[in-house]
Amino acid sequence: MKKLGFYPGCSLKGSSSEYAQSVLAVAKAFDIELEEINDWNCCGATAAHNMNKELALSLSTRILALAEKQGFEEVVVPCAACYNRLTVTQHELNKDEALKQRVSDIIEMPISGNLQILNVMQLIDKYVADRLEQKVTTPFGHKVACYYGCLLVRPHNILKFDRLEDPQSMDILMKRSGAEPIEWGFKTECCGAGFSVSRTDVVAKLSGNIVKDAADRGAEAIIVACPMCQSNLDMRRPQINEYLKQKINISVIYITQAIGLAVGLSPKEVGLQKHFVPVKIG
Amino acid sequence: MSKIGVFICHCGENISATVDCEKVAAEAGKMDGVEFATDYKYMCSDPGQTLIKNAIKEKGLTGVVVGACSPRMHEPTFRKACAEAGLNPYLCEMSNLREHCSWVHEKNEQTTEKAIDLVKMLVEKVKKNKPLNAIKVPITKKALVIGGGIAGIQAALDIANAGQQVIMVEKEPSIGGHMSQLSETFPTLDCSQCILTPRMVEVAQHPNITLYTYAELEHLDGFIGNFKATIRLKAKSVDYKLCTGCGLCTTKCPSKKIPSEFNEGLGMRTAIYTPFPQAVPNKPVIDRANCTYYQKGKCKVCEKVCPTGAIQYDLPDQFITEDIGAVVIATGFNVLKTDFFPEYGYGKYADVLTGLQFERLASASGPTLGEIRRPSDGKVPKKIVFIACSGSRDPAKGIPYCSKICCMYTAKHAMLYQHKVHDGESYVFYMDIRAGGKNYEEFVRRAIEDDGVNYIRGRVARIYEKDGKYIVKGADTLLGSKPVEIEADMVVLATAGVSNPGAEELAQKMHVSYDAYKFFAEAHPKLKPVETNTAGIFLCGACQAPKDIPETVGMASGAAAKVIGLFSNNELTREPLIAVVNRSAPPVFSTCVGCFMCQTACPYNAIEREEIKGRDGSVIKTVAKVNPGLCQGCGTCVAFCRSKAIDMQGFSNEQMFAEVMALLNE
């Protein structure tokens, strides 16, 4: 098994450390070696590309260049926003040789632009798909709503991952872990993202609609693959409940936590105790 | 010694406003070989033409150069004038002083200088012109109509009623096309089948029409007036000579769960089937892909029950060849299916339908006998949302064009629904209402004002299912893009009209051009709307672009008129401006070396191989020969020919060089 690069990004080192913990735990359970990229920086997220295109490209390109320098051919990027930024950046550079040169000059590093950038679903699909079902010891026997958020499958023509609306990859993985994914209407709706801080009322409304639809349809957990989605649906639950005028206590867990539990890891090993809405599953 | 006449036209002010026409004429008079030069205000007018004719007769001119507008405009006019004065028309050339000079430059010295140069080039060219004679080609007076929808039916009937023979080829087991699937038709709400089926029967019974259903064009060779068509008659597995159309086999066939194409998948059919009760011919075919006998080798129920022994399982596909004089392409169009739309559920919602599916629901011969019921549970929907421009006018979806018919049929659908379900509510999301046509706008207003259809200007972003309802999320742009959410029982997408699968292949078979969306391309969008770039092949109906019934019928008659016009002559006269492979005396015979690069290069398949034989019949040499009936004079072969054996009549290498040298030898 060759080593894959691992880019945690800022959130997996901070508020979503349980995501990183569960990704690494699941990787270990399947004998996948993930090695962190040395000296990585922020991907630029939403802020950079709204301010300055070159800055946004340079931040992401530096990460890609470092990964290349470390000799990785593939990099695992669990955070949906980081995955999106890195993939879009590599696409933009490969489309425009002059731009590639310019960005390369800014970061003072060479960049070839042929990394395979994988999100968690792609990682599991590629390396453990055939072994997943045999590995399941305690099937995740609950109804779940798989929530992809806005960035995991968009822009579709660049990421070329899954279907644009009503994606399936997370549902398929959850099904294979023994869960029962439900049909619902909010798979790729916006959770409110960065408005979490500045306009909590907007997040309460947007995330509220998501949580309500999942709960109304009998889901026992919402499965996510994005730290931003997780924090909005989980940490903002008091505001959500206030907006909905009802108390919804459906838990919001990362796909790697769910798969981790299914393959026999303990709730602690996948960091389930770190959520705001208590997780009563496992 | 050449005696050239030069005639400079002022074109009113079109040329004389920026070009000093008198000076051009004076300078032309000094050119080598010019016998006579003059200018006139309107050279194409009667007096202008008379001027040319008189000069030819009086001065004994051997060539004429008219410095005027584009030869596209008036070359035939001046050539005809020359011919009337006894000069071979191909010794008359036009120098384009209008589009190439006066219209594109300001008034100054250089503009006049350029005009003089342009005239000089043509003077040098015309000295080397040779008299040419128009080509005569015989005509087979039989038309091939491909497609048996309303376009093909109309074209075939018009040609047949004019006394000419028609062969109609339809790929489905019955003629009728999409029009036979429709319920009522806008703007009069008369029943589609009622107006169509009599014509279908007329086609079947017409003595001048030979109908081949379940058949496709395999090959088309030849050229205008002289095509050879190979038609594949797909195996029906039923001997139509014995079959009486009693329908016993279709009632007894055990494979009953095949989605019916005619009902757009909303109803089921059997493996041996006629598409619909009014089918023409009303005799079944076996769909081998879904028949138990063909797939598993057991069953043969239809053979057992057939009273006339018409079932023949081992019938192969047959091929027939026909000599044809003209072709009418009327292959129609298709509509996108709901699975094209991610935002509307990828086709997974049973009650999100296409417009064509709704037609079947509303049709008295449809799966619900005309009652509007949900396919999922058979309930009558109390709230329907119609979404116009589903896919159309959306560059992001790769369909930037307007599908033209959807505004009208959406208004019709909403109207039919209100007529059938009195307490129902209908909503139409639209971008614009395009109701240009006789009584069309009034029809839409009627839907809104009399029938109470709610029109919302805005697009629908998403549809998802919740508790058996479809949540339709959109925006009302007339209320400042206020979000709108409607809980609907059924959603109808007015999906874009697209080209038929296989249109591309058919176009390539016939050497007809098609556009980026695989619709067939007309020769000129305005002035040759039913012709193609290939002589003798005509178009009509929705295979060119989505069209409504009146326009389709009108253009079908137009295409038929073109065919009848062609067949009104016994032979065809064509411009002799074509490529010719040179021939010379033995032992060379031709400088052609027989590499046949020209054959690969020719877009019209006009190049044939000719064997030059000695007296003993042995082949001395194989050389290229241009078929004068097919060659369109594009000159590609001339450019490709490595041994300079091909030349274009009227545009020979020598003539082209003369033009260039005239410019260089200032």
PDB file of N, CA and C in Angstrom, chain B residues 145-158 168 176-177 179 196 328-332 539-544 547 549 551-557 559-560:
ATOM      1  N   VAL B 145     -39.705   9.828 -49.695  1.00  0.00           N
ATOM      2  CA  VAL B 145     -40.019  10.625 -48.507  1.00  0.00           C
ATOM      3  C   VAL B 145     -39.591   9.825 -47.285  1.00  0.00           C
ATOM      4  N   ILE B 146     -38.662  10.386 -46.502  1.00  0.00           N
ATOM      5  CA  ILE B 146     -38.174   9.663 -45.318  1.00  0.00           C
ATOM      6  C   ILE B 146     -38.870  10.227 -44.088  1.00  0.00           C
ATOM      7  N   GLY B 147     -39.655   9.412 -43.455  1.00  0.00           N
ATOM      8  CA  GLY B 147     -40.398   9.848 -42.268  1.00  0.00           C
ATOM      9  C   GLY B 147     -41.875   9.943 -42.575  1.00  0.00           C
ATOM     10  N   GLY B 148     -42.674   9.306 -41.732  1.00  0.00           N
ATOM     11  CA  GLY B 148     -44.115   9.266 -41.973  1.00  0.00           C
ATOM     12  C   GLY B 148     -44.909  10.024 -40.938  1.00  0.00           C
ATOM     13  N   GLY B 149     -44.340  11.115 -40.442  1.00  0.00           N
ATOM     14  CA  GLY B 149     -45.115  11.983 -39.558  1.00  0.00           C
ATOM     15  C   GLY B 149     -45.948  12.918 -40.410  1.00  0.00           C
ATOM     16  N   ILE B 150     -46.488  13.955 -39.783  1.00  0.00           N
ATOM     17  CA  ILE B 150     -47.347  14.859 -40.540  1.00  0.00           C
ATOM     18  C   ILE B 150     -46.584  15.537 -41.673  1.00  0.00           C
ATOM     19  N   ALA B 151     -45.294  15.811 -41.487  1.00  0.00           N
ATOM     20  CA  ALA B 151     -44.512  16.447 -42.547  1.00  0.00           C
ATOM     21  C   ALA B 151     -44.391  15.521 -43.749  1.00  0.00           C
ATOM     22  N   GLY B 152     -43.974  14.281 -43.482  1.00  0.00           N
ATOM     23  CA  GLY B 152     -43.813  13.310 -44.558  1.00  0.00           C
ATOM     24  C   GLY B 152     -45.126  13.007 -45.243  1.00  0.00           C
ATOM     25  N   ILE B 153     -46.193  12.892 -44.441  1.00  0.00           N
ATOM     26  CA  ILE B 153     -47.512  12.590 -45.002  1.00  0.00           C
ATOM     27  C   ILE B 153     -47.956  13.695 -45.954  1.00  0.00           C
ATOM     28  N   GLN B 154     -47.814  14.949 -45.497  1.00  0.00           N
ATOM     29  CA  GLN B 154     -48.243  16.084 -46.317  1.00  0.00           C
ATOM     30  C   GLN B 154     -47.424  16.151 -47.613  1.00  0.00           C
ATOM     31  N   ALA B 155     -46.111  16.003 -47.475  1.00  0.00           N
ATOM     32  CA  ALA B 155     -45.250  16.083 -48.662  1.00  0.00           C
ATOM     33  C   ALA B 155     -45.602  14.963 -49.632  1.00  0.00           C
ATOM     34  N   ALA B 156     -45.766  13.746 -49.091  1.00  0.00           N
ATOM     35  CA  ALA B 156     -46.052  12.596 -49.947  1.00  0.00           C
ATOM     36  C   ALA B 156     -47.382  12.777 -50.676  1.00  0.00           C
ATOM     37  N   LEU B 157     -48.408  13.235 -49.956  1.00  0.00           N
ATOM     38  CA  LEU B 157     -49.726  13.410 -50.584  1.00  0.00           C
ATOM     39  C   LEU B 157     -49.669  14.478 -51.668  1.00  0.00           C
ATOM     40  N   ASP B 158     -48.977  15.584 -51.381  1.00  0.00           N
ATOM     41  CA  ASP B 158     -48.898  16.651 -52.383  1.00  0.00           C
ATOM     42  C   ASP B 158     -48.200  16.170 -53.652  1.00  0.00           C
ATOM     43  N   MET B 168     -42.584   6.064 -49.506  1.00  0.00           N
ATOM     44  CA  MET B 168     -42.453   6.589 -48.147  1.00  0.00           C
ATOM     45  C   MET B 168     -41.816   5.533 -47.249  1.00  0.00           C
ATOM     46  N   GLY B 176     -47.608   8.302 -38.777  1.00  0.00           N
ATOM     47  CA  GLY B 176     -48.363   9.154 -37.852  1.00  0.00           C
ATOM     48  C   GLY B 176     -47.467  10.076 -37.052  1.00  0.00           C
ATOM     49  N   GLY B 177     -46.289   9.577 -36.688  1.00  0.00           N
ATOM     50  CA  GLY B 177     -45.320  10.420 -35.994  1.00  0.00           C
ATOM     51  C   GLY B 177     -45.834  10.960 -34.675  1.00  0.00           C
ATOM     52  N   MET B 179     -47.469  13.615 -34.103  1.00  0.00           N
ATOM     53  CA  MET B 179     -48.798  14.236 -34.115  1.00  0.00           C
ATOM     54  C   MET B 179     -49.867  13.232 -33.701  1.00  0.00           C
ATOM     55  N   LEU B 196     -55.647  13.889 -38.345  1.00  0.00           N
ATOM     56  CA  LEU B 196     -54.484  13.206 -38.922  1.00  0.00           C
ATOM     57  C   LEU B 196     -54.829  11.852 -39.543  1.00  0.00           C
ATOM     58  N   VAL B 328     -37.166  13.754 -49.927  1.00  0.00           N
ATOM     59  CA  VAL B 328     -37.672  14.703 -48.927  1.00  0.00           C
ATOM     60  C   VAL B 328     -37.385  14.112 -47.554  1.00  0.00           C
ATOM     61  N   ILE B 329     -36.582  14.822 -46.771  1.00  0.00           N
ATOM     62  CA  ILE B 329     -36.299  14.358 -45.410  1.00  0.00           C
ATOM     63  C   ILE B 329     -37.339  14.963 -44.478  1.00  0.00           C
ATOM     64  N   ALA B 330     -38.050  14.102 -43.778  1.00  0.00           N
ATOM     65  CA  ALA B 330     -39.090  14.573 -42.865  1.00  0.00           C
ATOM     66  C   ALA B 330     -39.063  13.704 -41.607  1.00  0.00           C
ATOM     67  N   THR B 331     -37.868  13.615 -41.028  1.00  0.00           N
ATOM     68  CA  THR B 331     -37.683  12.637 -39.948  1.00  0.00           C
ATOM     69  C   THR B 331     -38.081  13.155 -38.574  1.00  0.00           C
ATOM     70  N   GLY B 332     -38.453  14.430 -38.508  1.00  0.00           N
ATOM     71  CA  GLY B 332     -39.016  14.918 -37.252  1.00  0.00           C
ATOM     72  C   GLY B 332     -38.005  15.096 -36.142  1.00  0.00           C
ATOM     73  N   LEU B 539     -36.006  19.258 -47.432  1.00  0.00           N
ATOM     74  CA  LEU B 539     -36.269  19.075 -46.008  1.00  0.00           C
ATOM     75  C   LEU B 539     -37.628  19.637 -45.680  1.00  0.00           C
ATOM     76  N   CYS B 540     -38.248  19.108 -44.655  1.00  0.00           N
ATOM     77  CA  CYS B 540     -39.401  19.818 -44.111  1.00  0.00           C
ATOM     78  C   CYS B 540     -39.690  19.318 -42.703  1.00  0.00           C
ATOM     79  N   GLY B 541     -40.387  20.117 -41.967  1.00  0.00           N
ATOM     80  CA  GLY B 541     -40.837  19.709 -40.636  1.00  0.00           C
ATOM     81  C   GLY B 541     -39.788  19.893 -39.570  1.00  0.00           C
ATOM     82  N   ALA B 542     -39.998  19.198 -38.453  1.00  0.00           N
ATOM     83  CA  ALA B 542     -39.210  19.438 -37.252  1.00  0.00           C
ATOM     84  C   ALA B 542     -37.822  18.809 -37.292  1.00  0.00           C
ATOM     85  N   CYS B 543     -37.426  18.192 -38.408  1.00  0.00           N
ATOM     86  CA  CYS B 543     -36.054  17.705 -38.477  1.00  0.00           C
ATOM     87  C   CYS B 543     -35.083  18.862 -38.683  1.00  0.00           C
ATOM     88  N   GLN B 544     -35.619  20.048 -39.014  1.00  0.00           N
ATOM     89  CA  GLN B 544     -34.767  21.235 -39.198  1.00  0.00           C
ATOM     90  C   GLN B 544     -34.612  22.003 -37.895  1.00  0.00           C
ATOM     91  N   LYS B 547     -40.858  22.684 -34.652  1.00  0.00           N
ATOM     92  CA  LYS B 547     -41.866  23.460 -35.387  1.00  0.00           C
ATOM     93  C   LYS B 547     -43.244  23.009 -34.952  1.00  0.00           C
ATOM     94  N   ILE B 549     -47.437  22.401 -35.906  1.00  0.00           N
ATOM     95  CA  ILE B 549     -48.062  21.682 -37.015  1.00  0.00           C
ATOM     96  C   ILE B 549     -48.281  22.575 -38.252  1.00  0.00           C
ATOM     97  N   GLU B 551     -46.753  25.184 -39.388  1.00  0.00           N
ATOM     98  CA  GLU B 551     -45.499  25.487 -40.072  1.00  0.00           C
ATOM     99  C   GLU B 551     -44.946  24.237 -40.752  1.00  0.00           C
ATOM    100  N   THR B 552     -45.059  23.123 -40.048  1.00  0.00           N
ATOM    101  CA  THR B 552     -44.588  21.860 -40.608  1.00  0.00           C
ATOM    102  C   THR B 552     -45.328  21.520 -41.888  1.00  0.00           C
ATOM    103  N   VAL B 553     -46.652  21.650 -41.833  1.00  0.00           N
ATOM    104  CA  VAL B 553     -47.465  21.316 -43.005  1.00  0.00           C
ATOM    105  C   VAL B 553     -47.144  22.272 -44.157  1.00  0.00           C
ATOM    106  N   GLY B 554     -47.004  23.551 -43.830  1.00  0.00           N
ATOM    107  CA  GLY B 554     -46.680  24.532 -44.863  1.00  0.00           C
ATOM    108  C   GLY B 554     -45.359  24.212 -45.538  1.00  0.00           C
ATOM    109  N   MET B 555     -44.362  23.884 -44.721  1.00  0.00           N
ATOM    110  CA  MET B 555     -43.046  23.604 -45.305  1.00  0.00           C
ATOM    111  C   MET B 555     -43.025  22.272 -46.031  1.00  0.00           C
ATOM    112  N   ALA B 556     -43.851  21.341 -45.581  1.00  0.00           N
ATOM    113  CA  ALA B 556     -43.930  20.053 -46.280  1.00  0.00           C
ATOM    114  C   ALA B 556     -44.494  20.281 -47.684  1.00  0.00           C
ATOM    115  N   SER B 557     -45.517  21.132 -47.771  1.00  0.00           N
ATOM    116  CA  SER B 557     -46.058  21.458 -49.092  1.00  0.00           C
ATOM    117  C   SER B 557     -45.018  22.198 -49.926  1.00  0.00           C
ATOM    118  N   ALA B 559     -41.738  21.799 -49.730  1.00  0.00           N
ATOM    119  CA  ALA B 559     -40.769  20.807 -50.214  1.00  0.00           C
ATOM    120  C   ALA B 559     -41.384  20.016 -51.359  1.00  0.00           C
ATOM    121  N   ALA B 560     -42.671  19.695 -51.216  1.00  0.00           N
ATOM    122  CA  ALA B 560     -43.352  18.953 -52.279  1.00  0.00           C
ATOM    123  C   ALA B 560     -43.374  19.769 -53.570  1.00  0.00           C
TER     124      ALA B 560
END
